Amino acid sequence: MSSLLVLPQAQFFPVSYNLDRRLLSKNSSDIFRYGHFSKSLRHDDQLVHPEFTPKHVAIIMDGNRRWAKARGLPVQEGHKFITPNLKNICNVSTKLGIQVITAFAFSTENWNRSKEEVDFLMKLFEQFFEEFMRFGGVRVSVIGGRSKLPIKLQKGIELTEEATKGNKGLHLTMALNYGGKYDMLQATKSIASKVKDGLINLEDINNKLFEQELATKCAKTPDLVIRTGGEQRLSNFLLWELAYSELYFTKTLFPDFGEEPFKEAILSFQQRHRRFGGHTY
């Protein structure tokens, strides 16, 4: 079960305390009880304020295999939740004003899994893109090395990106055969090659130039990264882009990660003060 930030029981903050001013309802007792947040914070949709909602949320979808194994099922049964859960997340995100979702679907290291599981995932992703080609005005794109993916899946990705590129709704980016280290290495090689060929000077290299060589182009770096499944690491995901992202780890396995735990993550984000190396006090 996922959890919100819990204040120590010995501390009681008045309504005017800066930490949660953005989340307060008219009745402060709905929020603070005996030094910690009441349950109403997790269930009252009005407490999710659009003006403080993250614009870009990255998700590490972890726990599918453990969910299946705990129920004596083949691991494939856990993976089947990827498509419906991402549809649900997209729908909720649109209502909350979130503009971009980046989902870590398959890493460069996941090829080390059994051939049976990998083959199943490739087929599942083919079906995923077929469904998202016509799903709710969502624009879909993919980052990661495509050349290693099955040809049919590559074609499905191309068709979906082309069919949805004009959509004005939420932007869903799927990370497939993606690794943060590899992405940064390729960006470095590309810049080095341009310097060697005289296209740019050494002095031209800066953060902006480097970011343009990354798969994401860093158009909008994630405000919040959510990892389901209880592990507390980034697992080679968006290593450059997540430099100042807020991190949220939940024990909820991805098949169980529905609207309520997703909103809990958003509420946790709204309780934080982002200083980007500076301070506000």
Coordinates of C-alpha atoms in Angstrom, one line a residue:
M1 CA 0.0 0.0 0.0
S2 CA 1.4 3.4 -0.9
S3 CA 1.8 6.2 1.6
L4 CA 1.9 9.9 1.8
L5 CA 4.4 12.0 3.7
V6 CA 3.6 11.7 7.4
L7 CA 4.4 14.4 9.8
P8 CA 5.9 13.3 13.2
Q9 CA 3.2 12.9 15.7
A10 CA 4.9 15.1 18.2
Q11 CA 4.7 18.1 15.8
F12 CA 1.5 20.0 15.1
F13 CA 1.7 22.7 12.5
P14 CA -0.9 25.5 12.4
V15 CA -3.0 26.2 9.3
S16 CA -0.8 29.0 8.3
Y17 CA 2.3 26.8 8.2
N18 CA 3.9 27.1 4.8
L19 CA 4.3 23.4 4.1
D20 CA 0.7 22.7 3.1
R21 CA -0.9 26.0 2.6
R22 CA -1.7 25.0 -1.0
L23 CA -3.6 21.9 0.1
L24 CA -5.7 23.3 2.9
S25 CA -9.5 23.0 2.8
K26 CA -11.7 25.5 4.5
N27 CA -11.8 23.3 7.6
S28 CA -8.2 22.7 8.8
S29 CA -9.3 19.7 10.9
D30 CA -9.9 17.9 7.6
I31 CA -6.1 18.1 7.0
F32 CA -4.3 18.1 10.3
R33 CA -5.2 15.7 13.1
Y34 CA -2.9 15.0 16.0
G35 CA 0.1 16.1 14.0
H36 CA -0.5 14.1 10.9
F37 CA -2.6 14.2 7.7
S38 CA -6.1 12.7 7.9
K39 CA -7.4 10.2 5.3
S40 CA -9.4 12.9 3.6
L41 CA -6.2 14.2 2.0
R42 CA -6.0 11.0 -0.1
H43 CA -9.6 10.9 -1.2
D44 CA -10.8 14.5 -1.7
D45 CA -10.3 15.4 -5.4
Q46 CA -10.6 19.1 -4.6
L47 CA -7.3 18.9 -2.8
V48 CA -5.4 18.2 -6.0
H49 CA -4.8 21.7 -7.2
P50 CA -4.2 22.0 -11.0
E51 CA -1.9 25.0 -10.6
F52 CA 0.5 22.9 -8.5
T53 CA 0.2 19.8 -10.6
P54 CA 3.4 18.5 -12.2
K55 CA 3.4 19.1 -15.9
H56 CA 5.6 16.0 -16.7
V57 CA 5.5 12.8 -14.8
A58 CA 7.8 9.9 -15.5
I59 CA 6.9 6.4 -14.3
I60 CA 9.0 3.3 -13.7
M61 CA 6.4 0.5 -14.1
D62 CA 7.8 -2.1 -11.7
G63 CA 6.2 -5.1 -10.0
N64 CA 4.4 -6.9 -12.8
R65 CA 6.3 -10.1 -12.4
R66 CA 6.0 -10.1 -8.6
W67 CA 2.3 -9.4 -8.8
A68 CA 1.8 -12.5 -11.0
K69 CA 4.1 -14.8 -9.0
A70 CA 2.4 -13.9 -5.7
R71 CA -0.8 -15.2 -7.3
G72 CA 0.8 -18.4 -8.8
L73 CA 0.3 -17.0 -12.3
P74 CA 2.7 -16.8 -15.2
V75 CA 4.7 -13.5 -15.3
Q76 CA 2.9 -12.6 -18.5
E77 CA -0.3 -12.1 -16.6
G78 CA 1.2 -9.2 -14.7
H79 CA 2.5 -7.5 -17.9
K80 CA -1.0 -7.5 -19.3
F81 CA -1.8 -4.5 -17.0
I82 CA 0.6 -2.2 -18.9
T83 CA -1.9 -1.1 -21.5
P84 CA -5.1 -0.7 -19.4
N85 CA -3.2 1.0 -16.5
L86 CA -1.5 3.4 -18.8
K87 CA -4.8 4.3 -20.4
N88 CA -6.2 5.0 -16.9
I89 CA -3.1 7.1 -16.0
C90 CA -3.5 9.1 -19.2
N91 CA -7.2 9.8 -18.5
V92 CA -6.5 10.9 -14.9
S93 CA -3.5 12.9 -16.0
T94 CA -5.6 14.8 -18.6
K95 CA -8.2 15.7 -15.9
L96 CA -5.4 16.9 -13.5
G97 CA -3.7 19.0 -16.1
I98 CA -0.6 16.9 -16.5
Q99 CA 0.8 17.4 -20.0
V100 CA 3.5 14.6 -20.4
I101 CA 3.8 11.0 -19.2
T102 CA 7.0 9.2 -19.9
A103 CA 6.7 5.4 -19.1
F104 CA 9.7 3.1 -18.7
A105 CA 8.4 0.0 -20.6
F106 CA 11.5 -2.0 -21.5
S107 CA 15.1 -1.3 -20.7
T108 CA 18.3 -2.2 -22.5
E109 CA 18.9 -4.7 -19.7
N110 CA 15.6 -6.4 -20.1
W111 CA 16.8 -8.4 -23.0
N112 CA 18.5 -10.6 -20.4
R113 CA 15.1 -12.0 -19.4
S114 CA 13.8 -15.3 -20.8
K115 CA 13.1 -15.4 -24.5
E116 CA 9.5 -16.4 -23.8
E117 CA 8.9 -13.3 -21.6
V118 CA 10.7 -11.0 -24.1
D119 CA 8.7 -12.4 -27.0
F120 CA 5.5 -11.9 -25.1
L121 CA 6.4 -8.3 -24.3
M122 CA 7.2 -7.5 -27.9
K123 CA 3.8 -8.8 -28.9
L124 CA 2.1 -6.9 -26.1
F125 CA 3.8 -3.7 -27.3
E126 CA 2.5 -4.3 -30.8
Q127 CA -1.0 -4.5 -29.4
F128 CA -0.3 -1.5 -27.2
F129 CA 0.5 0.8 -30.1
E130 CA -2.5 -0.5 -32.1
E131 CA -4.8 0.6 -29.3
F132 CA -3.1 3.9 -28.6
M133 CA -3.2 4.9 -32.2
R134 CA -6.9 5.8 -31.6
F135 CA -6.9 6.5 -27.9
G136 CA -8.4 9.7 -26.6
G137 CA -6.4 12.3 -28.5
V138 CA -3.1 11.2 -26.9
R139 CA 0.1 11.9 -28.8
V140 CA 2.4 9.0 -28.6
S141 CA 6.2 8.8 -29.2
V142 CA 9.0 6.4 -28.4
I143 CA 12.5 6.9 -27.1
G144 CA 15.2 4.2 -27.2
G145 CA 17.0 2.0 -29.7
R146 CA 14.4 0.8 -32.3
S147 CA 16.8 -1.2 -34.5
K148 CA 16.8 -4.1 -32.1
L149 CA 13.0 -4.3 -31.8
P150 CA 11.1 -6.7 -34.1
I151 CA 10.3 -5.2 -37.5
K152 CA 6.5 -5.4 -37.0
L153 CA 6.8 -3.5 -33.7
Q154 CA 9.0 -0.9 -35.4
K155 CA 6.4 -0.4 -38.1
G156 CA 3.7 -0.2 -35.4
I157 CA 5.6 2.5 -33.6
E158 CA 6.1 4.5 -36.8
L159 CA 2.4 4.3 -37.7
T160 CA 1.2 5.3 -34.2
E161 CA 3.6 8.2 -34.1
E162 CA 2.5 9.4 -37.5
A163 CA -1.2 8.9 -36.7
T164 CA -1.1 10.8 -33.4
K165 CA 1.5 13.5 -34.1
G166 CA -1.2 16.1 -34.6
N167 CA -3.1 15.3 -31.4
K168 CA -3.3 18.2 -29.0
G169 CA -3.9 16.2 -25.8
L170 CA -1.5 14.6 -23.4
H171 CA 1.9 13.4 -24.8
L172 CA 2.8 9.8 -23.9
T173 CA 6.4 8.9 -24.4
M174 CA 7.2 5.2 -24.2
A175 CA 10.8 4.2 -23.3
L176 CA 11.5 1.0 -25.2
N177 CA 15.0 -0.6 -25.4
Y178 CA 16.1 2.5 -23.5
G179 CA 19.0 3.1 -21.1
G180 CA 20.1 6.3 -19.6
K181 CA 23.8 5.5 -19.7
Y182 CA 23.7 4.5 -23.4
D183 CA 21.7 7.6 -24.3
M184 CA 24.4 9.8 -22.6
L185 CA 27.2 7.9 -24.3
Q186 CA 25.6 8.3 -27.7
A187 CA 25.1 12.0 -27.1
T188 CA 28.8 12.3 -26.1
K189 CA 30.0 10.4 -29.2
S190 CA 27.8 12.6 -31.5
I191 CA 29.2 15.8 -30.0
A192 CA 32.8 14.5 -30.2
S193 CA 32.2 13.6 -33.9
K194 CA 30.9 17.1 -34.7
V195 CA 33.9 18.7 -33.0
K196 CA 36.3 16.4 -34.9
D197 CA 34.5 17.3 -38.2
G198 CA 34.8 21.0 -37.4
L199 CA 31.0 21.5 -37.2
I200 CA 31.2 22.9 -33.7
N201 CA 34.0 24.2 -31.4
L202 CA 34.9 22.7 -28.0
E203 CA 33.7 26.0 -26.5
D204 CA 30.2 25.5 -28.0
I205 CA 29.5 22.5 -25.8
N206 CA 27.1 23.3 -23.0
N207 CA 24.1 21.8 -21.3
K208 CA 21.7 22.9 -24.0
L209 CA 23.8 21.4 -26.8
F210 CA 24.2 18.2 -24.9
E211 CA 20.5 17.9 -24.2
Q212 CA 19.7 18.3 -27.9
E213 CA 21.7 15.1 -28.5
L214 CA 19.7 13.1 -26.0
A215 CA 16.7 10.9 -27.1
T216 CA 14.3 13.1 -25.2
K217 CA 15.8 16.4 -26.4
C218 CA 14.9 17.6 -22.8
A219 CA 12.0 19.5 -24.2
K220 CA 10.3 19.1 -20.8
T221 CA 12.2 17.4 -18.0
P222 CA 10.1 15.4 -15.6
D223 CA 8.9 17.3 -12.5
L224 CA 8.1 14.0 -10.8
V225 CA 9.2 10.4 -11.2
I226 CA 7.1 7.6 -9.7
R227 CA 8.5 4.1 -9.2
T228 CA 6.0 1.4 -8.3
G229 CA 6.9 -1.9 -6.7
G230 CA 8.8 -0.9 -3.6
E231 CA 12.3 -0.6 -5.1
Q232 CA 14.1 2.8 -4.5
R233 CA 16.4 3.3 -7.5
L234 CA 16.3 4.8 -11.0
S235 CA 17.5 1.7 -12.8
N236 CA 19.3 3.6 -15.6
F237 CA 16.2 5.7 -16.5
L238 CA 16.5 9.3 -17.7
L239 CA 19.7 9.8 -15.8
W240 CA 20.4 13.3 -17.2
E241 CA 16.8 14.4 -17.2
L242 CA 16.0 13.5 -13.6
A243 CA 18.7 15.7 -12.1
Y244 CA 16.1 17.9 -10.3
S245 CA 13.0 15.7 -10.5
E246 CA 11.1 14.9 -7.3
L247 CA 11.2 11.2 -6.5
Y248 CA 8.3 9.1 -5.3
F249 CA 8.5 5.4 -4.4
T250 CA 5.5 3.3 -3.6
K251 CA 5.2 -0.3 -2.6
T252 CA 2.1 -0.7 -4.8
L253 CA 2.9 -3.1 -7.6
F254 CA 2.1 -1.7 -11.1
P255 CA -0.9 -3.9 -11.8
D256 CA -2.5 -2.4 -8.6
F257 CA -1.4 1.1 -9.5
G258 CA -4.7 2.8 -10.2
E259 CA -6.2 6.2 -9.9
E260 CA -6.0 6.5 -6.1
P261 CA -2.3 5.6 -5.7
F262 CA -1.5 7.8 -8.7
K263 CA -3.2 10.8 -7.1
E264 CA -1.4 10.1 -3.8
A265 CA 1.9 10.5 -5.7
I266 CA 0.6 13.9 -7.1
L267 CA -0.5 15.0 -3.6
S268 CA 3.0 14.1 -2.3
F269 CA 4.5 16.3 -5.0
Q270 CA 2.3 19.2 -4.1
Q271 CA 3.5 19.1 -0.5
R272 CA 7.2 19.7 -1.6
H273 CA 9.2 22.9 -2.0
R274 CA 11.3 22.7 -5.2
R275 CA 14.3 25.0 -4.8
F276 CA 16.6 23.8 -7.6
G277 CA 19.7 24.4 -5.5
G278 CA 18.5 27.7 -4.1
H279 CA 16.2 28.4 -1.1
T280 CA 13.0 30.0 -0.3
Y281 CA 13.5 30.8 3.4

